Protein backbone atom coordinates (compact mmCIF):
# COMPACT_ATOMS: atom_id res chain seq x y z
CA UNK A 1 0.00 0.00 0.00
CA UNK A 2 0.94 3.66 -0.23
CA UNK A 3 3.29 5.02 2.37
CA UNK A 4 3.60 8.54 3.74
CA UNK A 5 4.05 11.07 0.98
CA UNK A 6 5.34 14.62 1.20
CA UNK A 7 5.39 17.48 -1.26
CA UNK A 8 7.26 19.24 -2.57
CA UNK A 9 10.36 17.07 -2.26
CA UNK A 10 12.60 20.12 -2.71
CA UNK A 11 11.86 23.76 -2.06
CA UNK A 12 14.11 26.76 -2.55
CA UNK A 13 12.88 29.97 -0.96
CA UNK A 14 14.27 33.45 -0.73
CA UNK A 15 14.71 34.77 2.78
CA UNK A 16 11.46 36.32 3.91
CA UNK A 17 9.18 34.17 1.75
CA UNK A 18 6.42 31.99 3.19
CA UNK A 19 6.43 28.26 2.43
CA UNK A 20 3.89 25.47 2.88
CA UNK A 21 4.91 21.84 3.16
CA UNK A 22 2.37 19.06 2.74
CA UNK A 23 2.15 15.62 4.31
CA UNK A 24 -0.19 12.80 3.26
CA UNK A 25 -0.09 10.16 6.00
CA UNK A 26 -0.96 6.52 5.59
CA UNK A 27 -4.73 6.21 5.37
CA UNK A 28 -6.33 5.57 8.73
CA UNK A 29 -3.32 6.60 10.79
CA UNK A 30 -4.38 8.54 13.84
CA UNK A 31 -1.05 10.03 14.85
CA UNK A 32 0.99 12.46 12.77
CA UNK A 33 4.34 14.00 13.64
CA UNK A 34 6.51 16.70 12.07
CA UNK A 35 10.28 16.74 12.51
CA UNK A 36 13.10 19.00 11.40
CA UNK A 37 16.42 17.38 10.48
CA UNK A 38 19.51 19.48 10.01
CA UNK A 39 22.55 18.08 8.21
CA UNK A 40 24.41 15.58 10.35
CA UNK A 41 21.79 15.64 13.11
CA UNK A 42 18.93 13.41 14.14
CA UNK A 43 15.34 14.49 13.54
CA UNK A 44 14.08 17.09 16.02
CA UNK A 45 10.45 16.89 17.10
CA UNK A 46 8.31 19.84 16.03
CA UNK A 47 4.68 18.94 16.66
CA UNK A 48 2.20 16.10 17.09
CA UNK A 49 -1.42 15.61 15.96
CA UNK A 50 -3.91 13.05 17.13
CA UNK A 51 -6.50 13.13 14.36
CA UNK A 52 -7.20 16.86 13.90
CA UNK A 53 -6.12 17.89 17.39
CA UNK A 54 -2.64 19.35 17.80
CA UNK A 55 -1.69 17.94 21.17
CA UNK A 56 1.94 18.99 21.35
CA UNK A 57 3.59 21.89 19.55
CA UNK A 58 6.42 22.36 21.99
CA UNK A 59 9.08 21.75 19.35
CA UNK A 60 8.07 24.53 16.97
CA UNK A 61 11.09 26.86 17.05
CA UNK A 62 9.21 30.14 16.74
CA UNK A 63 5.82 31.64 16.04
CA UNK A 64 6.78 31.71 12.37
CA UNK A 65 6.07 27.97 12.30
CA UNK A 66 2.48 26.80 12.13
CA UNK A 67 1.01 23.35 11.48
CA UNK A 68 -2.52 22.16 10.87
CA UNK A 69 -4.42 18.96 10.13
CA UNK A 70 -7.99 20.23 9.76
CA UNK A 71 -9.71 16.98 8.74
CA UNK A 72 -7.47 14.58 10.56
CA UNK A 73 -5.66 13.32 7.48
CA UNK A 74 -3.48 15.64 5.35
CA UNK A 75 -1.28 18.03 7.29
CA UNK A 76 0.46 21.24 6.30
CA UNK A 77 3.48 22.82 7.94
CA UNK A 78 3.75 26.50 7.17
CA UNK A 79 6.80 28.63 7.74
CA UNK A 80 6.38 32.38 7.50
CA UNK A 81 9.17 34.85 6.69
CA UNK A 82 11.71 32.08 6.18
CA UNK A 83 15.23 32.55 7.52
CA UNK A 84 18.46 30.84 6.50
CA UNK A 85 18.47 28.83 9.72
CA UNK A 86 15.20 27.21 8.61
CA UNK A 87 17.13 25.31 5.92
CA UNK A 88 16.72 21.64 6.76
CA UNK A 89 14.83 18.49 5.79
CA UNK A 90 11.30 18.48 7.16
CA UNK A 91 10.06 14.96 7.85
CA UNK A 92 6.52 13.86 8.45
CA UNK A 93 5.69 10.56 10.16
CA UNK A 94 2.43 8.80 10.89
CA UNK A 95 1.47 5.90 13.09
CA UNK A 96 -1.62 3.77 13.32
CA UNK A 97 -2.54 4.24 16.94
CA UNK A 98 -2.17 6.74 19.67
CA UNK A 99 1.20 7.97 20.75
CA UNK A 100 1.75 8.34 24.45
CA UNK A 101 0.95 5.19 26.37
CA UNK A 102 1.02 2.95 23.33
CA UNK A 103 4.26 1.94 21.70
CA UNK A 104 3.69 2.35 18.01
CA UNK A 105 5.78 2.30 14.88
CA UNK A 106 6.25 5.62 13.11
CA UNK A 107 6.39 5.52 9.30
CA UNK A 108 8.30 8.40 7.80
CA UNK A 109 7.79 10.19 4.52
CA UNK A 110 10.74 11.00 2.24
CA UNK A 111 10.93 14.55 3.57
CA UNK A 112 10.97 18.01 2.03
CA UNK A 113 14.42 19.53 1.65
CA UNK A 114 14.05 23.27 2.24
CA UNK A 115 16.84 25.64 1.25
CA UNK A 116 16.51 29.29 2.19
CA UNK A 117 18.78 31.64 0.27
CA UNK B 1 23.55 17.85 28.25
CA UNK B 2 21.50 16.42 25.39
CA UNK B 3 18.53 14.24 26.32
CA UNK B 4 19.75 11.42 24.08
CA UNK B 5 23.43 11.02 23.31
CA UNK B 6 25.19 8.80 20.80
CA UNK B 7 28.75 8.49 19.56
CA UNK B 8 28.51 9.87 16.01
CA UNK B 9 31.25 7.52 14.70
CA UNK B 10 31.93 6.61 12.01
CA UNK B 11 32.47 3.00 12.96
CA UNK B 12 34.39 1.34 10.12
CA UNK B 13 34.24 -2.44 10.43
CA UNK B 14 35.06 -5.33 8.08
CA UNK B 15 32.34 -7.61 6.75
CA UNK B 16 31.52 -10.33 9.23
CA UNK B 17 32.52 -8.30 12.28
CA UNK B 18 30.40 -7.76 15.35
CA UNK B 19 29.77 -4.14 16.27
CA UNK B 20 27.97 -2.54 19.20
CA UNK B 21 26.55 0.94 19.72
CA UNK B 22 25.44 2.53 22.94
CA UNK B 23 23.03 5.37 23.52
CA UNK B 24 22.50 7.18 26.81
CA UNK B 25 19.40 9.09 27.88
CA UNK B 26 19.07 11.65 30.62
CA UNK B 27 15.41 11.44 31.63
CA UNK B 28 14.73 8.64 34.08
CA UNK B 29 11.02 8.85 33.20
CA UNK B 30 11.77 7.64 29.69
CA UNK B 31 9.39 4.85 28.81
CA UNK B 32 9.78 3.73 25.22
CA UNK B 33 12.98 3.02 23.34
CA UNK B 34 13.73 2.33 19.70
CA UNK B 35 16.49 1.96 17.17
CA UNK B 36 15.88 3.44 13.73
CA UNK B 37 18.05 3.08 10.66
CA UNK B 38 18.59 5.94 8.21
CA UNK B 39 20.32 5.52 4.88
CA UNK B 40 21.99 8.53 3.27
CA UNK B 41 19.38 11.04 2.05
CA UNK B 42 16.55 8.69 2.98
CA UNK B 43 13.93 8.68 5.69
CA UNK B 44 14.41 6.86 9.01
CA UNK B 45 12.93 3.38 9.26
CA UNK B 46 12.23 1.42 12.42
CA UNK B 47 14.85 -1.26 13.04
CA UNK B 48 13.52 -2.50 16.34
CA UNK B 49 11.82 -1.50 19.53
CA UNK B 50 13.78 -2.12 22.73
CA UNK B 51 12.12 -3.99 25.54
CA UNK B 52 13.16 -4.22 29.18
CA UNK B 53 14.07 -7.87 28.86
CA UNK B 54 16.14 -7.27 25.74
CA UNK B 55 15.18 -8.52 22.34
CA UNK B 56 16.72 -10.08 19.28
CA UNK B 57 15.83 -9.98 15.60
CA UNK B 58 18.12 -12.10 13.48
CA UNK B 59 21.60 -10.59 13.63
CA UNK B 60 20.42 -7.63 15.70
CA UNK B 61 20.15 -7.56 19.50
CA UNK B 62 18.90 -4.62 21.53
CA UNK B 63 19.21 -4.21 25.28
CA UNK B 64 18.00 -1.69 27.82
CA UNK B 65 19.74 -0.85 31.08
CA UNK B 66 17.39 1.36 33.10
CA UNK B 67 19.71 1.67 36.09
CA UNK B 68 22.48 3.18 33.97
CA UNK B 69 20.05 4.79 31.50
CA UNK B 70 21.42 3.42 28.29
CA UNK B 71 20.33 1.21 25.44
CA UNK B 72 22.56 -0.78 23.16
CA UNK B 73 22.43 -2.30 19.70
CA UNK B 74 24.59 -5.26 18.73
CA UNK B 75 25.01 -6.27 15.10
CA UNK B 76 26.57 -9.66 14.42
CA UNK B 77 28.08 -10.85 11.14
CA UNK B 78 27.97 -7.35 9.60
CA UNK B 79 26.94 -7.07 5.96
CA UNK B 80 27.80 -4.33 3.48
CA UNK B 81 24.10 -3.49 3.45
CA UNK B 82 24.21 -2.66 7.15
CA UNK B 83 26.10 0.54 6.31
CA UNK B 84 23.82 3.34 7.49
CA UNK B 85 23.23 5.74 10.37
CA UNK B 86 21.61 4.19 13.44
CA UNK B 87 19.36 6.51 15.42
CA UNK B 88 18.49 5.96 19.05
CA UNK B 89 14.97 7.18 19.96
CA UNK B 90 13.43 7.71 23.38
CA UNK B 91 9.93 8.74 24.46
CA UNK B 92 9.22 10.00 27.96
CA UNK B 93 6.22 8.74 29.87
CA UNK B 94 3.22 11.03 29.59
CA UNK B 95 4.43 12.84 26.48
CA UNK B 96 3.98 12.46 22.76
CA UNK B 97 7.48 13.65 22.05
CA UNK B 98 9.99 11.23 20.54
CA UNK B 99 13.59 12.36 21.09
CA UNK B 100 16.16 11.24 18.53
CA UNK B 101 19.90 11.03 19.07
CA UNK B 102 22.24 12.46 16.48
CA UNK B 103 22.87 8.97 15.12
CA UNK B 104 25.87 6.67 14.86
CA UNK B 105 27.29 6.15 11.41
CA UNK B 106 28.35 2.62 10.47
CA UNK B 107 30.42 1.70 7.43
CA UNK B 108 30.92 -1.98 6.71
CA UNK B 109 33.95 -2.53 4.50
CA UNK B 110 34.50 -5.33 2.01
GROMACS .gro file of C-alpha atoms in nm:
model
  227
    1UNK     CA    1   0.000   0.000   0.000
    2UNK     CA    2   0.094   0.366  -0.023
    3UNK     CA    3   0.329   0.502   0.237
    4UNK     CA    4   0.360   0.854   0.374
    5UNK     CA    5   0.405   1.107   0.098
    6UNK     CA    6   0.534   1.462   0.120
    7UNK     CA    7   0.539   1.748  -0.126
    8UNK     CA    8   0.726   1.924  -0.257
    9UNK     CA    9   1.036   1.707  -0.226
   10UNK     CA   10   1.260   2.012  -0.271
   11UNK     CA   11   1.186   2.376  -0.206
   12UNK     CA   12   1.411   2.676  -0.255
   13UNK     CA   13   1.288   2.997  -0.096
   14UNK     CA   14   1.427   3.345  -0.073
   15UNK     CA   15   1.471   3.477   0.278
   16UNK     CA   16   1.146   3.632   0.391
   17UNK     CA   17   0.918   3.417   0.175
   18UNK     CA   18   0.642   3.199   0.319
   19UNK     CA   19   0.643   2.826   0.243
   20UNK     CA   20   0.389   2.547   0.288
   21UNK     CA   21   0.491   2.184   0.316
   22UNK     CA   22   0.237   1.906   0.274
   23UNK     CA   23   0.215   1.562   0.431
   24UNK     CA   24  -0.019   1.280   0.326
   25UNK     CA   25  -0.009   1.016   0.600
   26UNK     CA   26  -0.096   0.652   0.559
   27UNK     CA   27  -0.473   0.621   0.537
   28UNK     CA   28  -0.633   0.557   0.873
   29UNK     CA   29  -0.332   0.660   1.079
   30UNK     CA   30  -0.438   0.854   1.384
   31UNK     CA   31  -0.105   1.003   1.485
   32UNK     CA   32   0.099   1.246   1.277
   33UNK     CA   33   0.434   1.400   1.364
   34UNK     CA   34   0.651   1.670   1.207
   35UNK     CA   35   1.028   1.674   1.251
   36UNK     CA   36   1.310   1.900   1.140
   37UNK     CA   37   1.642   1.738   1.048
   38UNK     CA   38   1.951   1.948   1.001
   39UNK     CA   39   2.255   1.808   0.821
   40UNK     CA   40   2.441   1.558   1.035
   41UNK     CA   41   2.179   1.564   1.311
   42UNK     CA   42   1.893   1.341   1.414
   43UNK     CA   43   1.534   1.449   1.354
   44UNK     CA   44   1.408   1.709   1.602
   45UNK     CA   45   1.045   1.689   1.710
   46UNK     CA   46   0.831   1.984   1.603
   47UNK     CA   47   0.468   1.894   1.666
   48UNK     CA   48   0.220   1.610   1.709
   49UNK     CA   49  -0.142   1.561   1.596
   50UNK     CA   50  -0.391   1.305   1.713
   51UNK     CA   51  -0.650   1.313   1.436
   52UNK     CA   52  -0.720   1.686   1.390
   53UNK     CA   53  -0.612   1.789   1.739
   54UNK     CA   54  -0.264   1.935   1.780
   55UNK     CA   55  -0.169   1.794   2.117
   56UNK     CA   56   0.194   1.899   2.135
   57UNK     CA   57   0.359   2.189   1.955
   58UNK     CA   58   0.642   2.236   2.199
   59UNK     CA   59   0.908   2.175   1.935
   60UNK     CA   60   0.807   2.453   1.697
   61UNK     CA   61   1.109   2.686   1.705
   62UNK     CA   62   0.921   3.014   1.674
   63UNK     CA   63   0.582   3.164   1.604
   64UNK     CA   64   0.678   3.171   1.237
   65UNK     CA   65   0.607   2.797   1.230
   66UNK     CA   66   0.248   2.680   1.213
   67UNK     CA   67   0.101   2.335   1.148
   68UNK     CA   68  -0.252   2.216   1.087
   69UNK     CA   69  -0.442   1.896   1.013
   70UNK     CA   70  -0.799   2.023   0.976
   71UNK     CA   71  -0.971   1.698   0.874
   72UNK     CA   72  -0.747   1.458   1.056
   73UNK     CA   73  -0.566   1.332   0.748
   74UNK     CA   74  -0.348   1.564   0.535
   75UNK     CA   75  -0.128   1.803   0.729
   76UNK     CA   76   0.046   2.124   0.630
   77UNK     CA   77   0.348   2.282   0.794
   78UNK     CA   78   0.375   2.650   0.717
   79UNK     CA   79   0.680   2.863   0.774
   80UNK     CA   80   0.638   3.238   0.750
   81UNK     CA   81   0.917   3.485   0.669
   82UNK     CA   82   1.171   3.208   0.618
   83UNK     CA   83   1.523   3.255   0.752
   84UNK     CA   84   1.846   3.084   0.650
   85UNK     CA   85   1.847   2.883   0.972
   86UNK     CA   86   1.520   2.721   0.861
   87UNK     CA   87   1.713   2.531   0.592
   88UNK     CA   88   1.672   2.164   0.676
   89UNK     CA   89   1.483   1.849   0.579
   90UNK     CA   90   1.130   1.848   0.716
   91UNK     CA   91   1.006   1.496   0.785
   92UNK     CA   92   0.652   1.386   0.845
   93UNK     CA   93   0.569   1.056   1.016
   94UNK     CA   94   0.243   0.880   1.089
   95UNK     CA   95   0.147   0.590   1.309
   96UNK     CA   96  -0.162   0.377   1.332
   97UNK     CA   97  -0.254   0.424   1.694
   98UNK     CA   98  -0.217   0.674   1.967
   99UNK     CA   99   0.120   0.797   2.075
  100UNK     CA  100   0.175   0.834   2.445
  101UNK     CA  101   0.095   0.519   2.637
  102UNK     CA  102   0.102   0.295   2.333
  103UNK     CA  103   0.426   0.194   2.170
  104UNK     CA  104   0.369   0.235   1.801
  105UNK     CA  105   0.578   0.230   1.488
  106UNK     CA  106   0.625   0.562   1.311
  107UNK     CA  107   0.639   0.552   0.930
  108UNK     CA  108   0.830   0.840   0.780
  109UNK     CA  109   0.779   1.019   0.452
  110UNK     CA  110   1.074   1.100   0.224
  111UNK     CA  111   1.093   1.455   0.357
  112UNK     CA  112   1.097   1.801   0.203
  113UNK     CA  113   1.442   1.953   0.165
  114UNK     CA  114   1.405   2.327   0.224
  115UNK     CA  115   1.684   2.564   0.125
  116UNK     CA  116   1.651   2.929   0.219
  117UNK     CA  117   1.878   3.164   0.027
  118UNK     CA  118   2.355   1.785   2.825
  119UNK     CA  119   2.150   1.642   2.539
  120UNK     CA  120   1.853   1.424   2.632
  121UNK     CA  121   1.975   1.142   2.408
  122UNK     CA  122   2.343   1.102   2.331
  123UNK     CA  123   2.519   0.880   2.080
  124UNK     CA  124   2.875   0.849   1.956
  125UNK     CA  125   2.851   0.987   1.601
  126UNK     CA  126   3.125   0.752   1.470
  127UNK     CA  127   3.193   0.661   1.201
  128UNK     CA  128   3.247   0.300   1.296
  129UNK     CA  129   3.439   0.134   1.012
  130UNK     CA  130   3.424  -0.244   1.043
  131UNK     CA  131   3.506  -0.533   0.808
  132UNK     CA  132   3.234  -0.761   0.675
  133UNK     CA  133   3.152  -1.033   0.923
  134UNK     CA  134   3.252  -0.830   1.228
  135UNK     CA  135   3.040  -0.776   1.535
  136UNK     CA  136   2.977  -0.414   1.627
  137UNK     CA  137   2.797  -0.254   1.920
  138UNK     CA  138   2.655   0.094   1.972
  139UNK     CA  139   2.544   0.253   2.294
  140UNK     CA  140   2.303   0.537   2.352
  141UNK     CA  141   2.250   0.718   2.681
  142UNK     CA  142   1.940   0.909   2.788
  143UNK     CA  143   1.907   1.165   3.062
  144UNK     CA  144   1.541   1.144   3.163
  145UNK     CA  145   1.473   0.864   3.408
  146UNK     CA  146   1.102   0.885   3.320
  147UNK     CA  147   1.177   0.764   2.969
  148UNK     CA  148   0.939   0.485   2.881
  149UNK     CA  149   0.978   0.373   2.522
  150UNK     CA  150   1.298   0.302   2.334
  151UNK     CA  151   1.373   0.233   1.970
  152UNK     CA  152   1.649   0.196   1.717
  153UNK     CA  153   1.588   0.344   1.373
  154UNK     CA  154   1.805   0.308   1.066
  155UNK     CA  155   1.859   0.594   0.821
  156UNK     CA  156   2.032   0.552   0.488
  157UNK     CA  157   2.199   0.853   0.327
  158UNK     CA  158   1.938   1.104   0.205
  159UNK     CA  159   1.655   0.869   0.298
  160UNK     CA  160   1.393   0.868   0.569
  161UNK     CA  161   1.441   0.686   0.901
  162UNK     CA  162   1.293   0.338   0.926
  163UNK     CA  163   1.223   0.142   1.242
  164UNK     CA  164   1.485  -0.126   1.304
  165UNK     CA  165   1.352  -0.250   1.634
  166UNK     CA  166   1.182  -0.150   1.953
  167UNK     CA  167   1.378  -0.212   2.273
  168UNK     CA  168   1.212  -0.399   2.554
  169UNK     CA  169   1.316  -0.422   2.918
  170UNK     CA  170   1.407  -0.787   2.886
  171UNK     CA  171   1.614  -0.727   2.574
  172UNK     CA  172   1.518  -0.852   2.234
  173UNK     CA  173   1.672  -1.008   1.928
  174UNK     CA  174   1.583  -0.998   1.560
  175UNK     CA  175   1.812  -1.210   1.348
  176UNK     CA  176   2.160  -1.059   1.363
  177UNK     CA  177   2.042  -0.763   1.570
  178UNK     CA  178   2.015  -0.756   1.950
  179UNK     CA  179   1.890  -0.462   2.153
  180UNK     CA  180   1.921  -0.421   2.528
  181UNK     CA  181   1.800  -0.169   2.782
  182UNK     CA  182   1.974  -0.085   3.108
  183UNK     CA  183   1.739   0.136   3.310
  184UNK     CA  184   1.971   0.167   3.609
  185UNK     CA  185   2.248   0.318   3.397
  186UNK     CA  186   2.005   0.479   3.150
  187UNK     CA  187   2.142   0.342   2.829
  188UNK     CA  188   2.033   0.121   2.544
  189UNK     CA  189   2.256  -0.078   2.316
  190UNK     CA  190   2.243  -0.230   1.970
  191UNK     CA  191   2.459  -0.526   1.873
  192UNK     CA  192   2.501  -0.627   1.510
  193UNK     CA  193   2.657  -0.966   1.442
  194UNK     CA  194   2.808  -1.085   1.114
  195UNK     CA  195   2.797  -0.735   0.960
  196UNK     CA  196   2.694  -0.707   0.596
  197UNK     CA  197   2.780  -0.433   0.348
  198UNK     CA  198   2.410  -0.349   0.345
  199UNK     CA  199   2.421  -0.266   0.715
  200UNK     CA  200   2.610   0.054   0.631
  201UNK     CA  201   2.382   0.334   0.749
  202UNK     CA  202   2.323   0.574   1.037
  203UNK     CA  203   2.161   0.419   1.344
  204UNK     CA  204   1.936   0.651   1.542
  205UNK     CA  205   1.849   0.596   1.905
  206UNK     CA  206   1.497   0.718   1.996
  207UNK     CA  207   1.343   0.771   2.338
  208UNK     CA  208   0.993   0.874   2.446
  209UNK     CA  209   0.922   1.000   2.796
  210UNK     CA  210   0.622   0.874   2.987
  211UNK     CA  211   0.322   1.103   2.959
  212UNK     CA  212   0.443   1.284   2.648
  213UNK     CA  213   0.398   1.246   2.276
  214UNK     CA  214   0.748   1.365   2.205
  215UNK     CA  215   0.999   1.123   2.054
  216UNK     CA  216   1.359   1.236   2.109
  217UNK     CA  217   1.616   1.124   1.853
  218UNK     CA  218   1.990   1.103   1.907
  219UNK     CA  219   2.224   1.246   1.648
  220UNK     CA  220   2.287   0.897   1.512
  221UNK     CA  221   2.587   0.667   1.486
  222UNK     CA  222   2.729   0.615   1.141
  223UNK     CA  223   2.835   0.262   1.047
  224UNK     CA  224   3.042   0.170   0.743
  225UNK     CA  225   3.092  -0.198   0.671
  226UNK     CA  226   3.395  -0.253   0.450
  227UNK     CA  227   3.450  -0.533   0.201
   0.00000   0.00000   0.00000
